[in-house]
Amino acid sequence: MPGRHARDADGNPGSPVADDRGAGIPNAGGDFAGGWLETTGGVLFVRRAGPVDRVAGSAESPRAPLLFVHGLGGDSLDWAELAGVLRAHDPTQALIAIDLPGFGFSLPPADGDFSLDAHGRAIAGCIEALDCGPVHLVANSMGGSIATRLAARRPELFTSLTLISPALPDPLPPRGSWQLLPAALPAIGPRLVSAGLRVDPEWVVHHAIRLCFGNPNRIDDTRRRLLFDIVRRRAGTAHGVDAYCASLRSLIASYGRRRLWADAAAVDVPTLLVYGGRDRLVSPRSAYRALRAFPHARLVFLPDAGHVPHLEAPEVVAGALMAFFRGAPVVAGTGRPAPPAGMVAAHATVDVGATGPTLRDERTVS
């Protein structure tokens, strides 16, 4: 399709990047390959697996693709473990993951705009450039904020939303989130972040693991290596720190105006909410406010998970996604979702044993 793999990391015409960082992740790795995509929202790095070329809702591909959007501290490979589980269950499901502008391998926007709205335009541009909408959008943390705003404004792009630990306004945020505030300070913030990345990158990764994982012992060597790579890449590019700090400032500004809760109320597609009980960045208490705010919402609550349940318990999150999608089909040819009748909230708990996390219980929440 025109526009795919349009440029390399220096902005020159080129072929897909040779990126084997996910090689140690089962069912992902080379199957979740990526390349540059030139869109109306900028030049993005996009990973794809499955029949992405087929238009959702057509006779060839009746199911909508999954589009994954990472959070403030990540990139498209945040989704490799979850993608691996999903592909093991169904290799024909189309999966797409993007690096937001200025993150990962994506180029920074020409106008330097790293706001939530600009990131939303980039996501919309990706869907339009790939001609793959409407999609099931799966987003984490800041990605959840971006997705909420975009879905309220462009509902025709989406079959459903899955928001994992979405960063929505909270009058009493966890103490962990306050640790991010210095990075948002104009002028000073980028210097502080750059200094930390340069002086002690190992501490930065160690701190991120403790902040984001409910149980840091669940992280394996492959994922730890990927986190180091994200930190090194952010420190090694002229725009990496700016993208991080400016995106954080935009996120905090959206909190002050409380617009995100109004956007949530305007989302008219089925929505799956996934929260962790040990989240140090997004209060677990906000799960039930979100359940009330989104008109067509279900809730999966994982008591032992932290801010990134898709990394800690990919099997459980994949199971919740597959069950959710069975109840949120796209109306073929219309680009509109068919909201399931009697959508209820669900509560899930996780057992972590020798074989990994498993879904133990699911029940309706009143």
GROMACS .gro file of C-alpha atoms in nm:
model
  366
    1MET     CA    1   0.000   0.000   0.000
    2PRO     CA    2   0.140   0.347  -0.081
    3GLY     CA    3   0.312   0.520   0.207
    4ARG     CA    4   0.423   0.210   0.394
    5HIS     CA    5   0.786   0.195   0.500
    6ALA     CA    6   0.817   0.541   0.350
    7ARG     CA    7   1.128   0.656   0.535
    8ASP     CA    8   1.407   0.533   0.754
    9ALA     CA    9   1.509   0.669   1.095
   10ASP     CA   10   1.686   0.964   0.933
   11GLY     CA   11   1.380   1.054   0.728
   12ASN     CA   12   1.516   0.906   0.405
   13PRO     CA   13   1.326   0.667   0.177
   14GLY     CA   14   1.396   0.316   0.294
   15SER     CA   15   1.280  -0.034   0.376
   16PRO     CA   16   1.161  -0.181   0.708
   17VAL     CA   17   1.404  -0.147   0.997
   18ALA     CA   18   1.599  -0.453   1.107
   19ASP     CA   19   1.474  -0.472   1.466
   20ASP     CA   20   1.515  -0.803   1.650
   21ARG     CA   21   1.465  -0.669   2.002
   22GLY     CA   22   1.163  -0.895   2.057
   23ALA     CA   23   1.337  -1.212   1.941
   24GLY     CA   24   1.317  -1.373   2.284
   25ILE     CA   25   0.941  -1.329   2.319
   26PRO     CA   26   0.737  -1.638   2.224
   27ASN     CA   27   0.520  -1.601   1.911
   28ALA     CA   28   0.622  -1.235   1.869
   29GLY     CA   29   0.976  -1.148   1.769
   30GLY     CA   30   1.016  -1.152   1.393
   31ASP     CA   31   0.643  -1.209   1.346
   32PHE     CA   32   0.580  -0.862   1.493
   33ALA     CA   33   0.803  -0.682   1.246
   34GLY     CA   34   0.789  -0.311   1.183
   35GLY     CA   35   0.855  -0.038   0.933
   36TRP     CA   36   0.791   0.331   0.878
   37LEU     CA   37   0.455   0.457   0.767
   38GLU     CA   38   0.404   0.806   0.629
   39THR     CA   39   0.073   0.944   0.754
   40THR     CA   40  -0.104   1.275   0.784
   41GLY     CA   41   0.005   1.270   1.149
   42GLY     CA   42   0.375   1.222   1.073
   43VAL     CA   43   0.617   0.939   0.998
   44LEU     CA   44   0.538   0.657   1.239
   45PHE     CA   45   0.705   0.327   1.313
   46VAL     CA   46   0.438   0.057   1.289
   47ARG     CA   47   0.457  -0.312   1.380
   48ARG     CA   48   0.220  -0.550   1.206
   49ALA     CA   49   0.125  -0.917   1.224
   50GLY     CA   50  -0.155  -1.106   1.055
   51PRO     CA   51  -0.369  -1.000   0.757
   52VAL     CA   52  -0.350  -0.623   0.813
   53ASP     CA   53  -0.389  -0.561   0.439
   54ARG     CA   54  -0.747  -0.683   0.448
   55VAL     CA   55  -1.005  -0.418   0.524
   56ALA     CA   56  -1.205  -0.489   0.839
   57GLY     CA   57  -1.568  -0.570   0.772
   58SER     CA   58  -1.499  -0.714   0.426
   59ALA     CA   59  -1.581  -1.068   0.322
   60GLU     CA   60  -1.210  -1.158   0.346
   61SER     CA   61  -1.163  -1.026   0.699
   62PRO     CA   62  -1.485  -0.991   0.899
   63ARG     CA   63  -1.298  -0.913   1.222
   64ALA     CA   64  -1.152  -0.575   1.304
   65PRO     CA   65  -0.774  -0.548   1.354
   66LEU     CA   66  -0.628  -0.475   1.698
   67LEU     CA   67  -0.433  -0.151   1.722
   68PHE     CA   68  -0.206  -0.111   2.028
   69VAL     CA   69  -0.097   0.226   2.172
   70HIS     CA   70   0.174   0.244   2.439
   71GLY     CA   71   0.205   0.477   2.736
   72LEU     CA   72   0.445   0.754   2.835
   73GLY     CA   73   0.743   0.534   2.919
   74GLY     CA   74   0.715   0.276   2.645
   75ASP     CA   75   0.705   0.196   2.276
   76SER     CA   76   0.538  -0.050   2.040
   77LEU     CA   77   0.725  -0.351   2.182
   78ASP     CA   78   0.537  -0.304   2.510
   79TRP     CA   79   0.276  -0.521   2.339
   80ALA     CA   80   0.500  -0.805   2.222
   81GLU     CA   81   0.410  -1.048   2.502
   82LEU     CA   82   0.037  -0.987   2.464
   83ALA     CA   83   0.064  -1.009   2.085
   84GLY     CA   84   0.247  -1.339   2.121
   85VAL     CA   85  -0.034  -1.487   2.332
   86LEU     CA   86  -0.302  -1.360   2.095
   87ARG     CA   87  -0.118  -1.496   1.790
   88ALA     CA   88  -0.078  -1.833   1.956
   89HIS     CA   89  -0.457  -1.848   1.992
   90ASP     CA   90  -0.533  -1.711   1.645
   91PRO     CA   91  -0.254  -1.648   1.390
   92THR     CA   92  -0.505  -1.493   1.148
   93GLN     CA   93  -0.595  -1.202   1.375
   94ALA     CA   94  -0.451  -0.874   1.243
   95LEU     CA   95  -0.236  -0.694   1.503
   96ILE     CA   96  -0.088  -0.344   1.471
   97ALA     CA   97   0.126  -0.153   1.723
   98ILE     CA   98   0.260   0.197   1.675
   99ASP     CA   99   0.531   0.412   1.823
  100LEU     CA  100   0.375   0.749   1.901
  101PRO     CA  101   0.547   1.051   1.740
  102GLY     CA  102   0.892   1.099   1.894
  103PHE     CA  103   0.879   0.764   2.079
  104GLY     CA  104   1.056   0.443   1.984
  105PHE     CA  105   1.154   0.457   1.618
  106SER     CA  106   0.890   0.711   1.512
  107LEU     CA  107   1.013   1.046   1.390
  108PRO     CA  108   0.929   1.359   1.590
  109PRO     CA  109   0.655   1.579   1.446
  110ALA     CA  110   0.777   1.860   1.224
  111ASP     CA  111   0.592   2.117   1.435
  112GLY     CA  112   0.719   1.979   1.767
  113ASP     CA  113   0.363   1.919   1.890
  114PHE     CA  114   0.359   1.630   2.141
  115SER     CA  115   0.014   1.707   2.284
  116LEU     CA  116  -0.249   1.441   2.345
  117ASP     CA  117  -0.449   1.575   2.052
  118ALA     CA  118  -0.145   1.558   1.822
  119HIS     CA  119  -0.083   1.197   1.927
  120GLY     CA  120  -0.451   1.128   1.858
  121ARG     CA  121  -0.418   1.271   1.509
  122ALA     CA  122  -0.121   1.041   1.452
  123ILE     CA  123  -0.327   0.736   1.552
  124ALA     CA  124  -0.610   0.843   1.323
  125GLY     CA  125  -0.359   0.901   1.045
  126CYS     CA  126  -0.221   0.550   1.092
  127ILE     CA  127  -0.566   0.391   1.067
  128GLU     CA  128  -0.644   0.593   0.756
  129ALA     CA  129  -0.308   0.526   0.590
  130LEU     CA  130  -0.341   0.151   0.646
  131ASP     CA  131  -0.710   0.163   0.550
  132CYS     CA  132  -0.776  -0.083   0.831
  133GLY     CA  133  -1.056   0.081   1.031
  134PRO     CA  134  -1.259   0.048   1.230
  135VAL     CA  135  -1.022  -0.114   1.480
  136HIS     CA  136  -1.024  -0.254   1.830
  137LEU     CA  137  -0.800   0.003   2.002
  138VAL     CA  138  -0.599  -0.127   2.300
  139ALA     CA  139  -0.412   0.141   2.495
  140ASN     CA  140  -0.215   0.172   2.818
  141SER     CA  141  -0.171   0.466   3.059
  142MET     CA  142  -0.122   0.790   2.863
  143GLY     CA  143  -0.227   0.594   2.555
  144GLY     CA  144  -0.561   0.542   2.729
  145SER     CA  145  -0.603   0.918   2.770
  146ILE     CA  146  -0.525   0.972   2.402
  147ALA     CA  147  -0.764   0.694   2.302
  148THR     CA  148  -1.045   0.836   2.514
  149ARG     CA  149  -1.016   1.179   2.353
  150LEU     CA  150  -0.991   1.036   2.003
  151ALA     CA  151  -1.282   0.794   2.041
  152ALA     CA  152  -1.506   1.073   2.164
  153ARG     CA  153  -1.427   1.274   1.851
  154ARG     CA  154  -1.377   1.006   1.585
  155PRO     CA  155  -1.606   0.714   1.679
  156GLU     CA  156  -1.615   0.588   1.321
  157LEU     CA  157  -1.253   0.472   1.359
  158PHE     CA  158  -1.325   0.224   1.637
  159THR     CA  159  -1.508  -0.100   1.699
  160SER     CA  160  -1.415  -0.099   2.067
  161LEU     CA  161  -1.173   0.044   2.323
  162THR     CA  162  -0.966  -0.148   2.574
  163LEU     CA  163  -0.806   0.087   2.825
  164ILE     CA  164  -0.539  -0.067   3.047
  165SER     CA  165  -0.462   0.151   3.350
  166PRO     CA  166  -0.580   0.464   3.165
  167ALA     CA  167  -0.433   0.791   3.291
  168LEU     CA  168  -0.756   0.976   3.372
  169PRO     CA  169  -0.786   1.271   3.614
  170ASP     CA  170  -0.782   1.172   3.981
  171PRO     CA  171  -0.811   1.421   4.271
  172LEU     CA  172  -0.604   1.187   4.492
  173PRO     CA  173  -0.345   1.023   4.264
  174PRO     CA  174  -0.106   0.763   4.407
  175ARG     CA  175   0.224   0.887   4.545
  176GLY     CA  176   0.411   0.719   4.262
  177SER     CA  177   0.262   0.955   4.008
  178TRP     CA  178   0.401   1.257   4.191
  179GLN     CA  179   0.751   1.133   4.112
  180LEU     CA  180   0.690   1.218   3.746
  181LEU     CA  181   0.613   1.585   3.806
  182PRO     CA  182   0.971   1.724   3.791
  183ALA     CA  183   0.999   1.596   3.433
  184ALA     CA  184   0.704   1.818   3.335
  185LEU     CA  185   0.871   2.142   3.445
  186PRO     CA  186   0.939   2.366   3.143
  187ALA     CA  187   1.311   2.392   3.057
  188ILE     CA  188   1.418   2.225   3.381
  189GLY     CA  189   1.234   1.896   3.322
  190PRO     CA  190   1.421   1.786   3.009
  191ARG     CA  191   1.754   1.866   3.176
  192LEU     CA  192   1.665   1.656   3.479
  193VAL     CA  193   1.552   1.362   3.265
  194SER     CA  194   1.858   1.385   3.039
  195ALA     CA  195   2.090   1.394   3.339
  196GLY     CA  196   1.927   1.088   3.492
  197LEU     CA  197   1.947   0.891   3.169
  198ARG     CA  198   2.310   0.988   3.120
  199VAL     CA  199   2.440   0.944   3.476
  200ASP     CA  200   2.262   0.627   3.590
  201PRO     CA  201   2.046   0.454   3.327
  202GLU     CA  202   2.043   0.132   3.531
  203TRP     CA  203   1.877   0.314   3.821
  204VAL     CA  204   1.620   0.463   3.580
  205VAL     CA  205   1.523   0.114   3.459
  206HIS     CA  206   1.521  -0.031   3.810
  207HIS     CA  207   1.300   0.253   3.932
  208ALA     CA  208   1.062   0.215   3.636
  209ILE     CA  209   1.024  -0.156   3.707
  210ARG     CA  210   0.943  -0.097   4.074
  211LEU     CA  211   0.700   0.180   3.982
  212CYS     CA  212   0.515  -0.004   3.705
  213PHE     CA  213   0.507  -0.370   3.811
  214GLY     CA  214   0.292  -0.502   4.092
  215ASN     CA  215   0.555  -0.771   4.144
  216PRO     CA  216   0.894  -0.677   3.991
  217ASN     CA  217   1.004  -1.041   4.014
  218ARG     CA  218   0.769  -1.124   3.727
  219ILE     CA  219   0.984  -0.941   3.474
  220ASP     CA  220   1.209  -1.171   3.270
  221ASP     CA  221   1.549  -1.102   3.118
  222THR     CA  222   1.408  -1.030   2.772
  223ARG     CA  223   1.169  -0.763   2.899
  224ARG     CA  224   1.439  -0.613   3.122
  225ARG     CA  225   1.664  -0.587   2.817
  226LEU     CA  226   1.387  -0.415   2.622
  227LEU     CA  227   1.341  -0.161   2.900
  228PHE     CA  228   1.713  -0.082   2.892
  229ASP     CA  229   1.686  -0.038   2.516
  230ILE     CA  230   1.400   0.212   2.555
  231VAL     CA  231   1.606   0.413   2.804
  232ARG     CA  232   1.917   0.407   2.584
  233ARG     CA  233   1.720   0.509   2.277
  234ARG     CA  234   1.550   0.796   2.461
  235ALA     CA  235   1.886   0.920   2.583
  236GLY     CA  236   2.048   0.875   2.242
  237THR     CA  237   1.811   1.081   2.028
  238ALA     CA  238   1.776   1.457   2.017
  239HIS     CA  239   1.398   1.436   2.043
  240GLY     CA  240   1.345   1.144   2.284
  241VAL     CA  241   1.353   1.344   2.606
  242ASP     CA  242   1.151   1.629   2.454
  243ALA     CA  243   0.879   1.384   2.344
  244TYR     CA  244   0.861   1.236   2.694
  245CYS     CA  245   0.853   1.566   2.883
  246ALA     CA  246   0.619   1.752   2.646
  247SER     CA  247   0.375   1.460   2.637
  248LEU     CA  248   0.375   1.450   3.016
  249ARG     CA  249   0.303   1.824   3.032
  250SER     CA  250   0.008   1.782   2.796
  251LEU     CA  251  -0.126   1.493   3.003
  252ILE     CA  252  -0.106   1.696   3.325
  253ALA     CA  253  -0.273   1.994   3.156
  254SER     CA  254  -0.563   1.771   3.052
  255TYR     CA  255  -0.607   1.668   3.416
  256GLY     CA  256  -0.652   2.027   3.527
  257ARG     CA  257  -0.938   2.089   3.287
  258ARG     CA  258  -1.116   1.760   3.367
  259ARG     CA  259  -1.206   1.727   3.000
  260LEU     CA  260  -1.110   1.362   2.986
  261TRP     CA  261  -1.405   1.257   3.203
  262ALA     CA  262  -1.639   1.446   2.970
  263ASP     CA  263  -1.473   1.269   2.678
  264ALA     CA  264  -1.524   0.935   2.853
  265ALA     CA  265  -1.897   1.003   2.882
  266ALA     CA  266  -1.908   1.072   2.508
  267VAL     CA  267  -1.743   0.744   2.404
  268ASP     CA  268  -2.011   0.546   2.223
  269VAL     CA  269  -1.827   0.218   2.162
  270PRO     CA  270  -1.796  -0.089   2.386
  271THR     CA  271  -1.515  -0.031   2.634
  272LEU     CA  272  -1.311  -0.278   2.837
  273LEU     CA  273  -1.134  -0.133   3.141
  274VAL     CA  274  -0.838  -0.323   3.289
  275TYR     CA  275  -0.695  -0.207   3.623
  276GLY     CA  276  -0.431  -0.345   3.857
  277GLY     CA  277  -0.474  -0.345   4.234
  278ARG     CA  278  -0.104  -0.265   4.290
  279ASP     CA  279  -0.084   0.023   4.043
  280ARG     CA  280   0.144   0.296   4.182
  281LEU     CA  281   0.068   0.544   3.904
  282VAL     CA  282  -0.309   0.517   3.847
  283SER     CA  283  -0.525   0.472   4.155
  284PRO     CA  284  -0.713   0.140   4.159
  285ARG     CA  285  -1.003   0.336   4.312
  286SER     CA  286  -1.053   0.518   3.984
  287ALA     CA  287  -1.155   0.191   3.816
  288TYR     CA  288  -1.509   0.221   3.943
  289ARG     CA  289  -1.539   0.587   3.848
  290ALA     CA  290  -1.429   0.490   3.498
  291LEU     CA  291  -1.682   0.207   3.493
  292ARG     CA  292  -1.957   0.460   3.564
  293ALA     CA  293  -1.821   0.721   3.322
  294PHE     CA  294  -1.792   0.514   3.003
  295PRO     CA  295  -2.145   0.438   2.878
  296HIS     CA  296  -2.072   0.084   2.749
  297ALA     CA  297  -1.804  -0.039   2.988
  298ARG     CA  298  -1.686  -0.362   3.142
  299LEU     CA  299  -1.422  -0.383   3.412
  300VAL     CA  300  -1.154  -0.644   3.472
  301PHE     CA  301  -0.969  -0.582   3.799
  302LEU     CA  302  -0.644  -0.770   3.863
  303PRO     CA  303  -0.557  -0.734   4.233
  304ASP     CA  304  -0.195  -0.849   4.203
  305ALA     CA  305  -0.105  -0.650   3.891
  306GLY     CA  306   0.052  -0.307   3.868
  307HIS     CA  307   0.042  -0.040   3.600
  308VAL     CA  308   0.118  -0.275   3.309
  309PRO     CA  309  -0.104  -0.585   3.343
  310HIS     CA  310  -0.042  -0.673   2.978
  311LEU     CA  311   0.324  -0.728   3.069
  312GLU     CA  312   0.267  -0.897   3.404
  313ALA     CA  313  -0.025  -1.119   3.306
  314PRO     CA  314  -0.048  -1.132   2.925
  315GLU     CA  315  -0.239  -1.462   2.930
  316VAL     CA  316  -0.507  -1.318   3.155
  317VAL     CA  317  -0.537  -0.994   2.960
  318ALA     CA  318  -0.550  -1.187   2.631
  319GLY     CA  319  -0.831  -1.404   2.769
  320ALA     CA  320  -1.025  -1.097   2.878
  321LEU     CA  321  -0.975  -0.936   2.536
  322MET     CA  322  -1.093  -1.241   2.345
  323ALA     CA  323  -1.404  -1.275   2.560
  324PHE     CA  324  -1.474  -0.903   2.523
  325PHE     CA  325  -1.436  -0.908   2.146
  326ARG     CA  326  -1.684  -1.192   2.115
  327GLY     CA  327  -1.938  -0.953   2.264
  328ALA     CA  328  -1.841  -0.649   2.056
  329PRO     CA  329  -1.862  -0.743   1.686
  330VAL     CA  330  -1.830  -0.491   1.408
  331VAL     CA  331  -2.131  -0.446   1.183
  332ALA     CA  332  -1.976  -0.547   0.852
  333GLY     CA  333  -1.962  -0.269   0.597
  334THR     CA  334  -2.085   0.004   0.829
  335GLY     CA  335  -1.780   0.086   1.038
  336ARG     CA  336  -2.002   0.096   1.346
  337PRO     CA  337  -1.995  -0.132   1.650
  338ALA     CA  338  -2.281  -0.353   1.754
  339PRO     CA  339  -2.294  -0.298   2.133
  340PRO     CA  340  -2.373  -0.626   2.307
  341ALA     CA  341  -2.698  -0.648   2.497
  342GLY     CA  342  -2.671  -0.654   2.874
  343MET     CA  343  -2.306  -0.559   2.895
  344VAL     CA  344  -2.200  -0.604   3.258
  345ALA     CA  345  -1.897  -0.529   3.465
  346ALA     CA  346  -1.666  -0.817   3.539
  347HIS     CA  347  -1.423  -0.868   3.823
  348ALA     CA  348  -1.124  -1.093   3.770
  349THR     CA  349  -0.859  -1.207   4.012
  350VAL     CA  350  -0.524  -1.357   3.926
  351ASP     CA  351  -0.338  -1.655   4.065
  352VAL     CA  352   0.033  -1.656   3.988
  353GLY     CA  353   0.169  -2.009   4.008
  354ALA     CA  354   0.448  -2.211   3.855
  355THR     CA  355   0.285  -2.192   3.514
  356GLY     CA  356   0.224  -1.817   3.525
  357PRO     CA  357  -0.083  -1.602   3.590
  358THR     CA  358  -0.425  -1.756   3.533
  359LEU     CA  359  -0.780  -1.629   3.555
  360ARG     CA  360  -0.931  -1.767   3.874
  361ASP     CA  361  -1.268  -1.599   3.916
  362GLU     CA  362  -1.508  -1.377   3.725
  363ARG     CA  363  -1.831  -1.239   3.861
  364THR     CA  364  -2.071  -0.953   3.802
  365VAL     CA  365  -2.013  -0.634   3.996
  366SER     CA  366  -2.318  -0.435   4.096
   0.00000   0.00000   0.00000
